[in-house]
Amino acid sequence: MTHQKSFTSIVHRQVCLSVVLMLLLSVSSHVVIAQQQQQIPKKTSGVVASSDLGEFGDVQIFERSKVILPANLSGTMLDRVHQGFVPGKKSTWMQDRLAEIEQAQKEKEKQAEEEAHIRLLKQFVDELVLITPGKGKFPKSFKMGSEDGEPSEKPVHEVTFTDDFWISKYEVPQNLYEAIMGRNPSRWKGPRNSAEMFDWKTANVFCDQLTIQLRKHRLIRKDQMIRLPTEAEWEYCCRAGTDTAYSFGDQAQKPGEMGKEASLLDPYAWHTGNAAGNDPPVGALKPNPWGLYDMHGYLWEFVADPWHDDYQNAPTDGSVWDTMEENPQRIARGGAWTDRYDRLRSAFRAKITPETISPALGLRCVKARNAKVKKLEN
């Protein structure tokens, strides 16, 4: 009887130990599972930085804390994500998204560039001055040339205009030239400095391309064009209703001034007597009576006409005086910062080759219908 009680007691203790052990194992298992669940990253929403993205064979590796999981990801694929891998292709959803962002940025930059381009075109149009011969302050006719000047300025002849036209208030600035031509060859750089360092043919190409751009954006009519002024148009606008040597008077020097000094000219023109050797922005000095700047000095300006030795038989309607010669010499007007005051007179003419390129040679534009052309010989 005593042995039977002892055996029963032993069995009872073993059963109790087994139950306790099972309870301990169960608790331990739940603790381990909880710890594992805490280590599994939660799904997040956000952008994966490009620095977190790498490649490993044909799969992409992400920093776990920044992984963006697709909604339909499950099963084995989900397990691989928790291990730090996402099966990849050359164009994944993430790469597509980054490509979309990059494309949107490029389109935004392109739109900004186009808007800046149109602003330059509008500025050019806004800076044109309407010339109406025979109306208001603009005389219908003027005397072209000078009896007191060089032989090429004679004979003085009357020119009568029949059509209105517009002329640029300023010489063409470098920012506009670069926007149209895609490059800025000028030596003396500055966005609003006068453009220089191109030949006569390139000046005409600029006018043609500017015409195309203005028509495209409906800033001029289809029957209007941008071109170089005729020589008669240029002198008419330079004189601005005056018949003196300069648009402000006959004299450039005060009594007692010597050499290249010309203090009467200084307020209106950059010339060798006051130029510092680098071009300023256009319009820095005083304009002539019609509000046109730098008609005297700053840069020589191309005109449409070829060179003739004098004005014998010159047209009297302001048209281009053409020639039968092939690739004739050309004309520059107005003088430049490299010249003495006497070469900045309204009537002074300079003969240049079509290939001449100089940091003292630029252009001014006219808006009008096609210029009249007359083929006349001296």
CSV table of C-alpha atoms in Angstrom, one decimal, residues 9-263:
chain,number,residue,atom,x,y,z
A,9,SER,CA,2.9,10.6,-6.1
A,10,ILE,CA,5.8,10.3,-8.5
A,11,VAL,CA,3.5,10.1,-11.5
A,12,HIS,CA,1.5,13.2,-10.4
A,13,ARG,CA,4.7,15.2,-10.0
A,14,GLN,CA,5.9,14.2,-13.5
A,15,VAL,CA,2.6,15.2,-15.1
A,16,CYS,CA,2.7,18.5,-13.3
A,17,LEU,CA,6.3,19.1,-14.6
A,18,SER,CA,5.3,18.2,-18.1
A,19,VAL,CA,2.4,20.7,-18.0
A,20,VAL,CA,4.6,23.5,-16.7
A,21,LEU,CA,7.2,22.7,-19.4
A,22,MET,CA,4.6,22.9,-22.1
A,23,LEU,CA,3.4,26.2,-20.8
A,24,LEU,CA,6.9,27.6,-20.8
A,25,LEU,CA,7.6,26.4,-24.4
A,26,SER,CA,4.3,28.0,-25.5
A,27,VAL,CA,5.2,31.4,-23.9
A,28,SER,CA,8.7,31.3,-25.4
A,29,SER,CA,7.3,30.5,-28.8
A,30,HIS,CA,5.0,33.5,-28.7
A,31,VAL,CA,7.8,35.8,-27.6
A,32,VAL,CA,10.0,34.6,-30.5
A,33,ILE,CA,7.1,35.1,-33.0
A,34,ALA,CA,6.5,38.6,-31.6
A,35,GLN,CA,10.1,39.5,-32.0
A,36,GLN,CA,10.2,38.3,-35.5
A,37,GLN,CA,7.1,40.3,-36.4
A,38,GLN,CA,8.7,43.4,-35.0
A,39,GLN,CA,11.7,42.9,-37.3
A,40,ILE,CA,9.5,42.8,-40.5
A,41,PRO,CA,9.3,46.2,-42.0
A,42,LYS,CA,5.8,47.7,-42.5
A,43,LYS,CA,4.6,48.8,-45.9
A,44,THR,CA,5.3,52.5,-46.4
A,45,SER,CA,4.4,55.1,-48.9
A,46,GLY,CA,6.9,57.6,-50.1
A,47,VAL,CA,9.7,58.0,-52.7
A,48,VAL,CA,12.7,55.8,-52.8
A,49,ALA,CA,15.8,58.0,-53.1
A,50,SER,CA,18.0,57.3,-56.1
A,51,SER,CA,20.9,56.8,-53.7
A,52,ASP,CA,19.0,53.8,-52.2
A,53,LEU,CA,18.7,52.1,-55.5
A,54,GLY,CA,21.3,49.6,-56.8
A,55,GLU,CA,21.6,46.6,-59.1
A,56,PHE,CA,22.4,43.0,-58.3
A,57,GLY,CA,22.4,40.9,-61.4
A,58,ASP,CA,18.9,41.3,-62.8
A,59,VAL,CA,17.3,42.3,-59.5
A,60,GLN,CA,17.2,45.7,-57.8
A,61,ILE,CA,18.2,46.1,-54.1
A,62,PHE,CA,16.4,48.7,-51.9
A,63,GLU,CA,17.0,50.0,-48.4
A,64,ARG,CA,14.3,48.1,-46.5
A,65,SER,CA,13.1,51.1,-44.5
A,66,LYS,CA,12.2,53.0,-47.7
A,67,VAL,CA,10.7,50.2,-49.8
A,68,ILE,CA,7.4,51.0,-51.6
A,69,LEU,CA,5.5,47.8,-52.1
A,70,PRO,CA,3.0,47.3,-54.9
A,71,ALA,CA,-0.5,46.5,-53.8
A,72,ASN,CA,-0.6,43.2,-55.6
A,73,LEU,CA,2.7,41.9,-54.1
A,74,SER,CA,2.2,38.6,-52.2
A,75,GLY,CA,3.5,35.2,-51.5
A,76,THR,CA,7.1,34.3,-52.3
A,77,MET,CA,7.6,37.7,-53.9
A,78,LEU,CA,6.6,39.4,-50.6
A,79,ASP,CA,9.0,37.1,-48.7
A,80,ARG,CA,11.8,38.2,-51.0
A,81,VAL,CA,11.0,41.9,-50.4
A,82,HIS,CA,11.3,41.3,-46.6
A,83,GLN,CA,14.7,39.8,-47.4
A,84,GLY,CA,15.8,43.0,-49.2
A,85,PHE,CA,15.2,42.0,-52.9
A,86,VAL,CA,12.6,43.0,-55.5
A,87,PRO,CA,12.6,41.0,-58.8
A,88,GLY,CA,13.5,43.6,-61.5
A,89,LYS,CA,13.5,44.3,-65.2
A,90,LYS,CA,15.2,47.0,-67.2
A,91,SER,CA,12.0,49.1,-66.9
A,92,THR,CA,10.4,48.6,-63.5
A,93,TRP,CA,7.5,50.6,-62.1
A,94,MET,CA,10.0,52.6,-60.1
A,95,GLN,CA,12.2,53.4,-63.1
A,96,ASP,CA,9.1,54.4,-65.0
A,97,ARG,CA,8.1,56.8,-62.3
A,98,LEU,CA,11.6,58.4,-62.2
A,99,ALA,CA,11.6,58.7,-66.0
A,100,GLU,CA,8.2,60.4,-65.8
A,101,ILE,CA,9.6,62.9,-63.3
A,102,GLU,CA,12.7,63.6,-65.4
A,103,GLN,CA,10.6,64.0,-68.5
A,104,ALA,CA,8.2,66.4,-66.7
A,105,GLN,CA,11.2,68.5,-65.6
A,106,LYS,CA,12.6,68.6,-69.1
A,107,GLU,CA,9.3,69.8,-70.5
A,108,LYS,CA,9.1,72.4,-67.7
A,109,GLU,CA,12.6,73.7,-68.6
A,110,LYS,CA,11.7,73.7,-72.3
A,111,GLN,CA,8.6,75.7,-71.7
A,112,ALA,CA,10.5,78.2,-69.6
A,113,GLU,CA,13.1,78.6,-72.4
A,114,GLU,CA,10.3,79.1,-75.0
A,115,GLU,CA,8.6,81.7,-72.8
A,116,ALA,CA,11.9,83.6,-72.4
A,117,HIS,CA,12.4,83.4,-76.2
A,118,ILE,CA,9.0,84.9,-76.8
A,119,ARG,CA,9.7,87.7,-74.3
A,120,LEU,CA,12.8,88.6,-76.3
A,121,LEU,CA,10.9,88.7,-79.5
A,122,LYS,CA,8.2,90.9,-78.0
A,123,GLN,CA,10.8,93.2,-76.6
A,124,PHE,CA,12.3,93.6,-80.1
A,125,VAL,CA,8.9,94.5,-81.5
A,126,ASP,CA,8.1,96.9,-78.7
A,127,GLU,CA,11.4,98.7,-79.4
A,128,LEU,CA,10.6,99.4,-83.0
A,129,VAL,CA,9.9,103.1,-83.9
A,130,LEU,CA,7.2,103.8,-86.5
A,131,ILE,CA,8.4,106.2,-89.2
A,132,THR,CA,5.6,107.8,-91.2
A,133,PRO,CA,7.1,110.0,-93.9
A,134,GLY,CA,4.8,113.0,-94.6
A,135,LYS,CA,3.0,112.7,-91.3
A,136,GLY,CA,3.6,114.4,-88.0
A,137,LYS,CA,7.3,115.2,-87.4
A,138,PHE,CA,8.5,113.0,-90.2
A,139,PRO,CA,9.2,114.9,-93.5
A,140,LYS,CA,8.2,113.2,-96.7
A,141,SER,CA,11.5,114.1,-98.3
A,142,PHE,CA,15.1,114.8,-97.2
A,143,LYS,CA,18.4,115.9,-98.7
A,144,MET,CA,20.8,112.9,-98.8
A,145,GLY,CA,24.6,113.4,-98.9
A,146,SER,CA,26.8,116.4,-98.2
A,147,GLU,CA,28.5,119.0,-100.3
A,148,ASP,CA,31.1,119.6,-97.6
A,149,GLY,CA,32.0,115.9,-97.1
A,150,GLU,CA,33.8,113.1,-99.0
A,151,PRO,CA,33.4,112.7,-102.8
A,152,SER,CA,31.3,109.5,-102.2
A,153,GLU,CA,28.7,111.8,-100.4
A,154,LYS,CA,28.0,113.8,-103.6
A,155,PRO,CA,25.9,114.9,-105.3
A,156,VAL,CA,23.4,115.9,-102.7
A,157,HIS,CA,20.0,114.6,-103.9
A,158,GLU,CA,16.4,114.6,-102.7
A,159,VAL,CA,14.8,111.4,-101.6
A,160,THR,CA,11.0,111.1,-101.2
A,161,PHE,CA,9.4,108.2,-99.3
A,162,THR,CA,6.0,106.8,-100.1
A,163,ASP,CA,5.6,104.1,-97.5
A,164,ASP,CA,5.7,103.9,-93.7
A,165,PHE,CA,8.2,101.6,-92.0
A,166,TRP,CA,9.6,100.7,-88.5
A,167,ILE,CA,13.2,100.9,-87.5
A,168,SER,CA,14.9,99.5,-84.3
A,169,LYS,CA,15.4,102.0,-81.5
A,170,TYR,CA,18.7,100.2,-80.8
A,171,GLU,CA,21.3,98.2,-82.6
A,172,VAL,CA,20.6,94.4,-82.3
A,173,PRO,CA,21.7,93.3,-78.8
A,174,GLN,CA,23.6,90.1,-78.1
A,175,ASN,CA,20.8,88.3,-76.2
A,176,LEU,CA,18.5,88.6,-79.2
A,177,TYR,CA,21.2,87.7,-81.7
A,178,GLU,CA,22.0,84.5,-79.7
A,179,ALA,CA,18.4,83.6,-79.3
A,180,ILE,CA,17.9,83.7,-83.1
A,181,MET,CA,21.3,82.3,-84.3
A,182,GLY,CA,22.1,79.9,-81.5
A,183,ARG,CA,25.5,81.5,-80.8
A,184,ASN,CA,27.1,84.8,-79.8
A,185,PRO,CA,30.3,85.5,-81.6
A,186,SER,CA,30.7,89.0,-80.1
A,187,ARG,CA,34.1,90.0,-78.6
A,188,TRP,CA,32.7,92.4,-76.0
A,189,LYS,CA,30.2,90.2,-74.2
A,190,GLY,CA,27.0,91.5,-72.6
A,191,PRO,CA,23.4,90.5,-73.0
A,192,ARG,CA,22.3,94.0,-74.0
A,193,ASN,CA,25.6,95.0,-75.6
A,194,SER,CA,25.4,95.4,-79.4
A,195,ALA,CA,26.1,92.2,-81.3
A,196,GLU,CA,29.2,92.2,-83.5
A,197,MET,CA,31.7,89.9,-85.2
A,198,PHE,CA,29.6,88.7,-88.2
A,199,ASP,CA,29.6,89.5,-91.9
A,200,TRP,CA,27.0,91.1,-94.2
A,201,LYS,CA,25.6,87.8,-95.4
A,202,THR,CA,25.2,86.6,-91.8
A,203,ALA,CA,23.4,89.9,-90.9
A,204,ASN,CA,20.9,89.1,-93.6
A,205,VAL,CA,20.4,85.5,-92.4
A,206,PHE,CA,19.7,86.9,-88.9
A,207,CYS,CA,17.0,89.1,-90.4
A,208,ASP,CA,15.5,86.2,-92.3
A,209,GLN,CA,15.4,83.9,-89.2
A,210,LEU,CA,14.0,86.7,-87.0
A,211,THR,CA,11.2,87.2,-89.6
A,212,ILE,CA,10.4,83.5,-89.4
A,213,GLN,CA,10.2,83.6,-85.6
A,214,LEU,CA,8.1,86.7,-85.4
A,215,ARG,CA,5.6,85.3,-88.0
A,216,LYS,CA,5.5,82.0,-86.1
A,217,HIS,CA,4.4,83.7,-82.9
A,218,ARG,CA,2.2,86.2,-84.8
A,219,LEU,CA,4.1,89.2,-83.7
A,220,ILE,CA,4.3,90.6,-87.3
A,221,ARG,CA,2.0,90.1,-90.3
A,222,LYS,CA,2.7,87.6,-93.0
A,223,ASP,CA,3.2,90.4,-95.5
A,224,GLN,CA,5.9,92.0,-93.2
A,225,MET,CA,9.5,91.2,-92.9
A,226,ILE,CA,12.6,92.1,-90.9
A,227,ARG,CA,15.5,93.3,-93.1
A,228,LEU,CA,18.5,95.7,-93.2
A,229,PRO,CA,17.6,99.3,-93.9
A,230,THR,CA,18.3,100.8,-97.3
A,231,GLU,CA,21.0,103.3,-97.3
A,232,ALA,CA,18.5,106.1,-97.8
A,233,GLU,CA,16.3,104.9,-95.0
A,234,TRP,CA,19.3,104.8,-92.7
A,235,GLU,CA,20.5,108.3,-93.4
A,236,TYR,CA,16.9,109.7,-93.2
A,237,CYS,CA,16.5,108.1,-89.7
A,238,CYS,CA,20.0,109.2,-88.6
A,239,ARG,CA,19.3,112.9,-89.6
A,240,ALA,CA,15.9,112.7,-87.9
A,241,GLY,CA,14.6,115.8,-89.7
A,242,THR,CA,17.9,117.8,-89.5
A,243,ASP,CA,20.1,119.0,-92.3
A,244,THR,CA,23.2,119.5,-90.1
A,245,ALA,CA,26.4,117.4,-90.0
A,246,TYR,CA,25.1,115.6,-86.9
A,247,SER,CA,21.6,115.2,-85.7
A,248,PHE,CA,22.4,117.6,-82.8
A,249,GLY,CA,24.3,120.3,-84.9
A,250,ASP,CA,27.2,121.0,-87.2
A,251,GLN,CA,30.0,120.8,-84.7
A,252,ALA,CA,31.4,117.9,-82.6
A,253,GLN,CA,34.1,119.9,-80.8
A,254,LYS,CA,34.0,123.0,-78.6
A,255,PRO,CA,36.5,125.8,-79.4
A,256,GLY,CA,40.0,124.9,-78.3
A,257,GLU,CA,39.5,121.1,-78.3
A,258,MET,CA,42.1,119.2,-80.2
A,259,GLY,CA,42.7,115.7,-81.7
A,260,LYS,CA,40.0,113.2,-80.9
A,261,GLU,CA,38.3,115.3,-78.3
A,262,ALA,CA,34.6,116.0,-79.1
A,263,SER,CA,32.7,117.0,-76.0
